[in-house]
Amino acid sequence: MKAPRASRGGILLDLFLIAALCAGGIALWVSRARWAPSLKRAVPGATAPTVPGAPERDWGARAAATQGWVRAFLSDAGVGDADVLKAYNAERREGDSVWVESTLEIRARRGFSSGRFLARPIPPPTDARLERRPPTAGRWLLELGEGARIYQRLIFILS
């Protein structure tokens, strides 16, 4: 009986093909910073607008940027952890977008001035607007958001 014959190239051709596929995979992995963002933009529901001229709908990132700005401003204004009476978050949805609505209840210390909060502009990337309600029953409410979307709610307990 005769032994079956090996195909042309044998094991060397197989090793060459495996090495070529591995090199291609490594090249794609190394260059992913150039092509991966374009794939993300092509996926429906991604952060880039799908209709030319449509507004950006990444409200989660906008909410996080607004909340980060508020926390930094409160820290600069001297509001510490001991002044925060209550902090809670709620996840909100609109269409395919999700954001976190953050609420802070803060004890306003003696000498608290609302003018510092109203005079300072909110930097990009958000178009958040500051809405102020007049003090009622020892509470003062500030809301930062865009339209009906509230990103940060501050409730100052006036003493």
PDB file of C-alpha atoms in Angstrom:
ATOM      1  CA  MET A   1       0.000   0.000   0.000  1.00  0.00           C
ATOM      2  CA  LYS A   2       1.223   3.442  -0.908  1.00  0.00           C
ATOM      3  CA  ALA A   3       1.228   6.409   1.553  1.00  0.00           C
ATOM      4  CA  PRO A   4      -0.890   9.455   0.612  1.00  0.00           C
ATOM      5  CA  ARG A   5       1.071  12.288  -0.882  1.00  0.00           C
ATOM      6  CA  ALA A   6       1.277  15.674   0.839  1.00  0.00           C
ATOM      7  CA  SER A   7      -0.165  18.696  -0.965  1.00  0.00           C
ATOM      8  CA  ARG A   8       2.197  21.150  -2.590  1.00  0.00           C
ATOM      9  CA  GLY A   9       4.144  23.281  -0.160  1.00  0.00           C
ATOM     10  CA  GLY A  10       3.291  21.205   2.869  1.00  0.00           C
ATOM     11  CA  ILE A  11       3.961  22.558   6.316  1.00  0.00           C
ATOM     12  CA  LEU A  12       6.154  25.449   5.133  1.00  0.00           C
ATOM     13  CA  LEU A  13       3.307  26.991   3.119  1.00  0.00           C
ATOM     14  CA  ASP A  14       0.977  26.584   6.113  1.00  0.00           C
ATOM     15  CA  LEU A  15       3.489  28.327   8.412  1.00  0.00           C
ATOM     16  CA  PHE A  16       3.938  31.142   5.895  1.00  0.00           C
ATOM     17  CA  LEU A  17       0.164  31.721   5.666  1.00  0.00           C
ATOM     18  CA  ILE A  18      -0.192  31.715   9.474  1.00  0.00           C
ATOM     19  CA  ALA A  19       2.663  34.236   9.800  1.00  0.00           C
ATOM     20  CA  ALA A  20       1.133  36.486   7.096  1.00  0.00           C
ATOM     21  CA  LEU A  21      -2.288  36.458   8.807  1.00  0.00           C
ATOM     22  CA  CYS A  22      -0.716  37.243  12.187  1.00  0.00           C
ATOM     23  CA  ALA A  23       1.282  40.137  10.686  1.00  0.00           C
ATOM     24  CA  GLY A  24      -1.895  41.519   9.096  1.00  0.00           C
ATOM     25  CA  GLY A  25      -3.753  41.306  12.406  1.00  0.00           C
ATOM     26  CA  ILE A  26      -0.939  43.067  14.244  1.00  0.00           C
ATOM     27  CA  ALA A  27      -0.833  45.812  11.578  1.00  0.00           C
ATOM     28  CA  LEU A  28      -4.597  46.381  11.959  1.00  0.00           C
ATOM     29  CA  TRP A  29      -4.293  46.480  15.749  1.00  0.00           C
ATOM     30  CA  VAL A  30      -1.461  49.020  15.646  1.00  0.00           C
ATOM     31  CA  SER A  31      -3.280  51.281  13.150  1.00  0.00           C
ATOM     32  CA  ARG A  32      -6.694  51.089  14.879  1.00  0.00           C
ATOM     33  CA  ALA A  33      -6.455  54.707  16.086  1.00  0.00           C
ATOM     34  CA  ARG A  34      -6.850  55.808  12.449  1.00  0.00           C
ATOM     35  CA  TRP A  35      -9.747  53.611  11.341  1.00  0.00           C
ATOM     36  CA  ALA A  36     -11.718  52.808  14.536  1.00  0.00           C
ATOM     37  CA  PRO A  37     -13.242  56.318  14.970  1.00  0.00           C
ATOM     38  CA  SER A  38     -14.626  56.247  11.424  1.00  0.00           C
ATOM     39  CA  LEU A  39     -16.330  52.929  12.186  1.00  0.00           C
ATOM     40  CA  LYS A  40     -17.923  54.408  15.313  1.00  0.00           C
ATOM     41  CA  ARG A  41     -19.293  57.338  13.297  1.00  0.00           C
ATOM     42  CA  ALA A  42     -20.785  54.952  10.759  1.00  0.00           C
ATOM     43  CA  VAL A  43     -22.819  53.079  13.390  1.00  0.00           C
ATOM     44  CA  PRO A  44     -26.374  54.455  13.840  1.00  0.00           C
ATOM     45  CA  GLY A  45     -26.906  55.954  17.287  1.00  0.00           C
ATOM     46  CA  ALA A  46     -23.251  56.876  17.671  1.00  0.00           C
ATOM     47  CA  THR A  47     -22.233  60.296  18.973  1.00  0.00           C
ATOM     48  CA  ALA A  48     -21.758  61.830  15.540  1.00  0.00           C
ATOM     49  CA  PRO A  49     -24.876  63.275  13.851  1.00  0.00           C
ATOM     50  CA  THR A  50     -26.436  61.008  11.247  1.00  0.00           C
ATOM     51  CA  VAL A  51     -28.060  63.897   9.351  1.00  0.00           C
ATOM     52  CA  PRO A  52     -25.828  66.714   8.086  1.00  0.00           C
ATOM     53  CA  GLY A  53     -26.397  69.842  10.142  1.00  0.00           C
ATOM     54  CA  ALA A  54     -28.220  67.960  12.913  1.00  0.00           C
ATOM     55  CA  PRO A  55     -27.234  68.853  16.484  1.00  0.00           C
ATOM     56  CA  GLU A  56     -24.995  66.542  18.472  1.00  0.00           C
ATOM     57  CA  ARG A  57     -27.007  64.235  20.740  1.00  0.00           C
ATOM     58  CA  ASP A  58     -24.357  62.920  23.110  1.00  0.00           C
ATOM     59  CA  TRP A  59     -26.143  64.220  26.183  1.00  0.00           C
ATOM     60  CA  GLY A  60     -24.296  61.829  28.506  1.00  0.00           C
ATOM     61  CA  ALA A  61     -20.967  63.506  27.746  1.00  0.00           C
ATOM     62  CA  ARG A  62     -22.540  66.954  27.976  1.00  0.00           C
ATOM     63  CA  ALA A  63     -24.079  66.111  31.352  1.00  0.00           C
ATOM     64  CA  ALA A  64     -20.762  64.776  32.649  1.00  0.00           C
ATOM     65  CA  ALA A  65     -18.930  67.911  31.480  1.00  0.00           C
ATOM     66  CA  THR A  66     -21.521  70.173  33.126  1.00  0.00           C
ATOM     67  CA  GLN A  67     -21.418  68.201  36.381  1.00  0.00           C
ATOM     68  CA  GLY A  68     -17.621  68.288  36.395  1.00  0.00           C
ATOM     69  CA  TRP A  69     -17.657  72.058  35.928  1.00  0.00           C
ATOM     70  CA  VAL A  70     -20.184  72.484  38.758  1.00  0.00           C
ATOM     71  CA  ARG A  71     -18.190  70.290  41.150  1.00  0.00           C
ATOM     72  CA  ALA A  72     -14.974  72.177  40.376  1.00  0.00           C
ATOM     73  CA  PHE A  73     -16.743  75.514  40.848  1.00  0.00           C
ATOM     74  CA  LEU A  74     -18.248  74.422  44.166  1.00  0.00           C
ATOM     75  CA  SER A  75     -14.844  73.261  45.345  1.00  0.00           C
ATOM     76  CA  ASP A  76     -13.274  76.601  44.353  1.00  0.00           C
ATOM     77  CA  ALA A  77     -16.113  78.418  46.158  1.00  0.00           C
ATOM     78  CA  GLY A  78     -15.246  76.613  49.388  1.00  0.00           C
ATOM     79  CA  VAL A  79     -18.102  74.091  49.435  1.00  0.00           C
ATOM     80  CA  GLY A  80     -16.698  70.934  51.010  1.00  0.00           C
ATOM     81  CA  ASP A  81     -17.964  67.415  51.597  1.00  0.00           C
ATOM     82  CA  ALA A  82     -19.272  68.452  55.016  1.00  0.00           C
ATOM     83  CA  ASP A  83     -21.559  71.000  53.323  1.00  0.00           C
ATOM     84  CA  VAL A  84     -23.217  68.414  51.060  1.00  0.00           C
ATOM     85  CA  LEU A  85     -26.272  67.143  52.900  1.00  0.00           C
ATOM     86  CA  LYS A  86     -27.553  64.791  50.220  1.00  0.00           C
ATOM     87  CA  ALA A  87     -26.399  63.673  46.772  1.00  0.00           C
ATOM     88  CA  TYR A  88     -28.333  61.453  44.410  1.00  0.00           C
ATOM     89  CA  ASN A  89     -28.440  60.635  40.712  1.00  0.00           C
ATOM     90  CA  ALA A  90     -31.164  59.559  38.317  1.00  0.00           C
ATOM     91  CA  GLU A  91     -30.649  58.059  34.884  1.00  0.00           C
ATOM     92  CA  ARG A  92     -32.717  59.770  32.193  1.00  0.00           C
ATOM     93  CA  ARG A  93     -33.441  58.693  28.609  1.00  0.00           C
ATOM     94  CA  GLU A  94     -34.604  60.483  25.508  1.00  0.00           C
ATOM     95  CA  GLY A  95     -34.683  58.414  22.353  1.00  0.00           C
ATOM     96  CA  ASP A  96     -31.407  56.528  22.116  1.00  0.00           C
ATOM     97  CA  SER A  97     -29.540  58.956  24.401  1.00  0.00           C
ATOM     98  CA  VAL A  98     -28.918  58.444  28.111  1.00  0.00           C
ATOM     99  CA  TRP A  99     -27.611  60.923  30.678  1.00  0.00           C
ATOM    100  CA  VAL A 100     -27.349  61.169  34.448  1.00  0.00           C
ATOM    101  CA  GLU A 101     -29.271  63.872  36.266  1.00  0.00           C
ATOM    102  CA  SER A 102     -27.339  64.727  39.420  1.00  0.00           C
ATOM    103  CA  THR A 103     -28.847  66.472  42.455  1.00  0.00           C
ATOM    104  CA  LEU A 104     -26.891  67.981  45.333  1.00  0.00           C
ATOM    105  CA  GLU A 105     -28.459  69.385  48.486  1.00  0.00           C
ATOM    106  CA  ILE A 106     -25.973  71.818  50.009  1.00  0.00           C
ATOM    107  CA  ARG A 107     -26.006  73.718  53.281  1.00  0.00           C
ATOM    108  CA  ALA A 108     -25.352  77.373  52.488  1.00  0.00           C
ATOM    109  CA  ARG A 109     -22.964  78.775  55.055  1.00  0.00           C
ATOM    110  CA  ARG A 110     -23.198  82.243  56.540  1.00  0.00           C
ATOM    111  CA  GLY A 111     -22.154  84.846  54.017  1.00  0.00           C
ATOM    112  CA  PHE A 112     -23.320  82.749  51.052  1.00  0.00           C
ATOM    113  CA  SER A 113     -23.826  84.891  47.937  1.00  0.00           C
ATOM    114  CA  SER A 114     -25.801  83.730  44.927  1.00  0.00           C
ATOM    115  CA  GLY A 115     -24.129  86.315  42.693  1.00  0.00           C
ATOM    116  CA  ARG A 116     -20.997  84.193  42.294  1.00  0.00           C
ATOM    117  CA  PHE A 117     -23.081  81.379  40.826  1.00  0.00           C
ATOM    118  CA  LEU A 118     -25.020  83.585  38.458  1.00  0.00           C
ATOM    119  CA  ALA A 119     -22.095  85.631  37.115  1.00  0.00           C
ATOM    120  CA  ARG A 120     -19.778  82.809  36.036  1.00  0.00           C
ATOM    121  CA  PRO A 121     -20.349  81.505  32.468  1.00  0.00           C
ATOM    122  CA  ILE A 122     -20.541  77.782  31.789  1.00  0.00           C
ATOM    123  CA  PRO A 123     -17.705  76.756  29.450  1.00  0.00           C
ATOM    124  CA  PRO A 124     -18.056  74.518  26.356  1.00  0.00           C
ATOM    125  CA  PRO A 125     -18.579  71.660  25.395  1.00  0.00           C
ATOM    126  CA  THR A 126     -22.097  72.094  26.731  1.00  0.00           C
ATOM    127  CA  ASP A 127     -24.701  74.675  25.885  1.00  0.00           C
ATOM    128  CA  ALA A 128     -26.141  74.286  29.357  1.00  0.00           C
ATOM    129  CA  ARG A 129     -28.215  77.120  30.684  1.00  0.00           C
ATOM    130  CA  LEU A 130     -28.615  78.118  34.288  1.00  0.00           C
ATOM    131  CA  GLU A 131     -32.172  78.383  35.543  1.00  0.00           C
ATOM    132  CA  ARG A 132     -32.723  79.983  38.906  1.00  0.00           C
ATOM    133  CA  ARG A 133     -35.825  79.802  41.023  1.00  0.00           C
ATOM    134  CA  PRO A 134     -36.434  82.367  43.781  1.00  0.00           C
ATOM    135  CA  PRO A 135     -35.744  81.145  47.328  1.00  0.00           C
ATOM    136  CA  THR A 136     -38.765  79.518  48.959  1.00  0.00           C
ATOM    137  CA  ALA A 137     -39.100  78.096  52.467  1.00  0.00           C
ATOM    138  CA  GLY A 138     -35.365  78.379  53.150  1.00  0.00           C
ATOM    139  CA  ARG A 139     -34.358  76.666  49.887  1.00  0.00           C
ATOM    140  CA  TRP A 140     -32.816  78.027  46.729  1.00  0.00           C
ATOM    141  CA  LEU A 141     -32.897  75.936  43.547  1.00  0.00           C
ATOM    142  CA  LEU A 142     -30.512  76.112  40.598  1.00  0.00           C
ATOM    143  CA  GLU A 143     -30.809  73.824  37.578  1.00  0.00           C
ATOM    144  CA  LEU A 144     -28.271  73.479  34.791  1.00  0.00           C
ATOM    145  CA  GLY A 145     -29.266  71.785  31.581  1.00  0.00           C
ATOM    146  CA  GLU A 146     -30.354  72.123  27.991  1.00  0.00           C
ATOM    147  CA  GLY A 147     -34.055  72.609  27.393  1.00  0.00           C
ATOM    148  CA  ALA A 148     -36.034  70.018  29.340  1.00  0.00           C
ATOM    149  CA  ARG A 149     -32.878  67.984  30.066  1.00  0.00           C
ATOM    150  CA  ILE A 150     -31.523  68.739  33.540  1.00  0.00           C
ATOM    151  CA  TYR A 151     -27.883  67.755  34.036  1.00  0.00           C
ATOM    152  CA  GLN A 152     -27.201  69.213  37.478  1.00  0.00           C
ATOM    153  CA  ARG A 153     -29.635  70.362  40.161  1.00  0.00           C
ATOM    154  CA  LEU A 154     -28.332  72.299  43.157  1.00  0.00           C
ATOM    155  CA  ILE A 155     -30.579  72.806  46.175  1.00  0.00           C
ATOM    156  CA  PHE A 156     -29.110  75.245  48.671  1.00  0.00           C
ATOM    157  CA  ILE A 157     -30.547  75.000  52.184  1.00  0.00           C
ATOM    158  CA  LEU A 158     -30.424  78.541  53.534  1.00  0.00           C
ATOM    159  CA  SER A 159     -29.862  78.824  57.273  1.00  0.00           C
TER     160      SER A 159
END
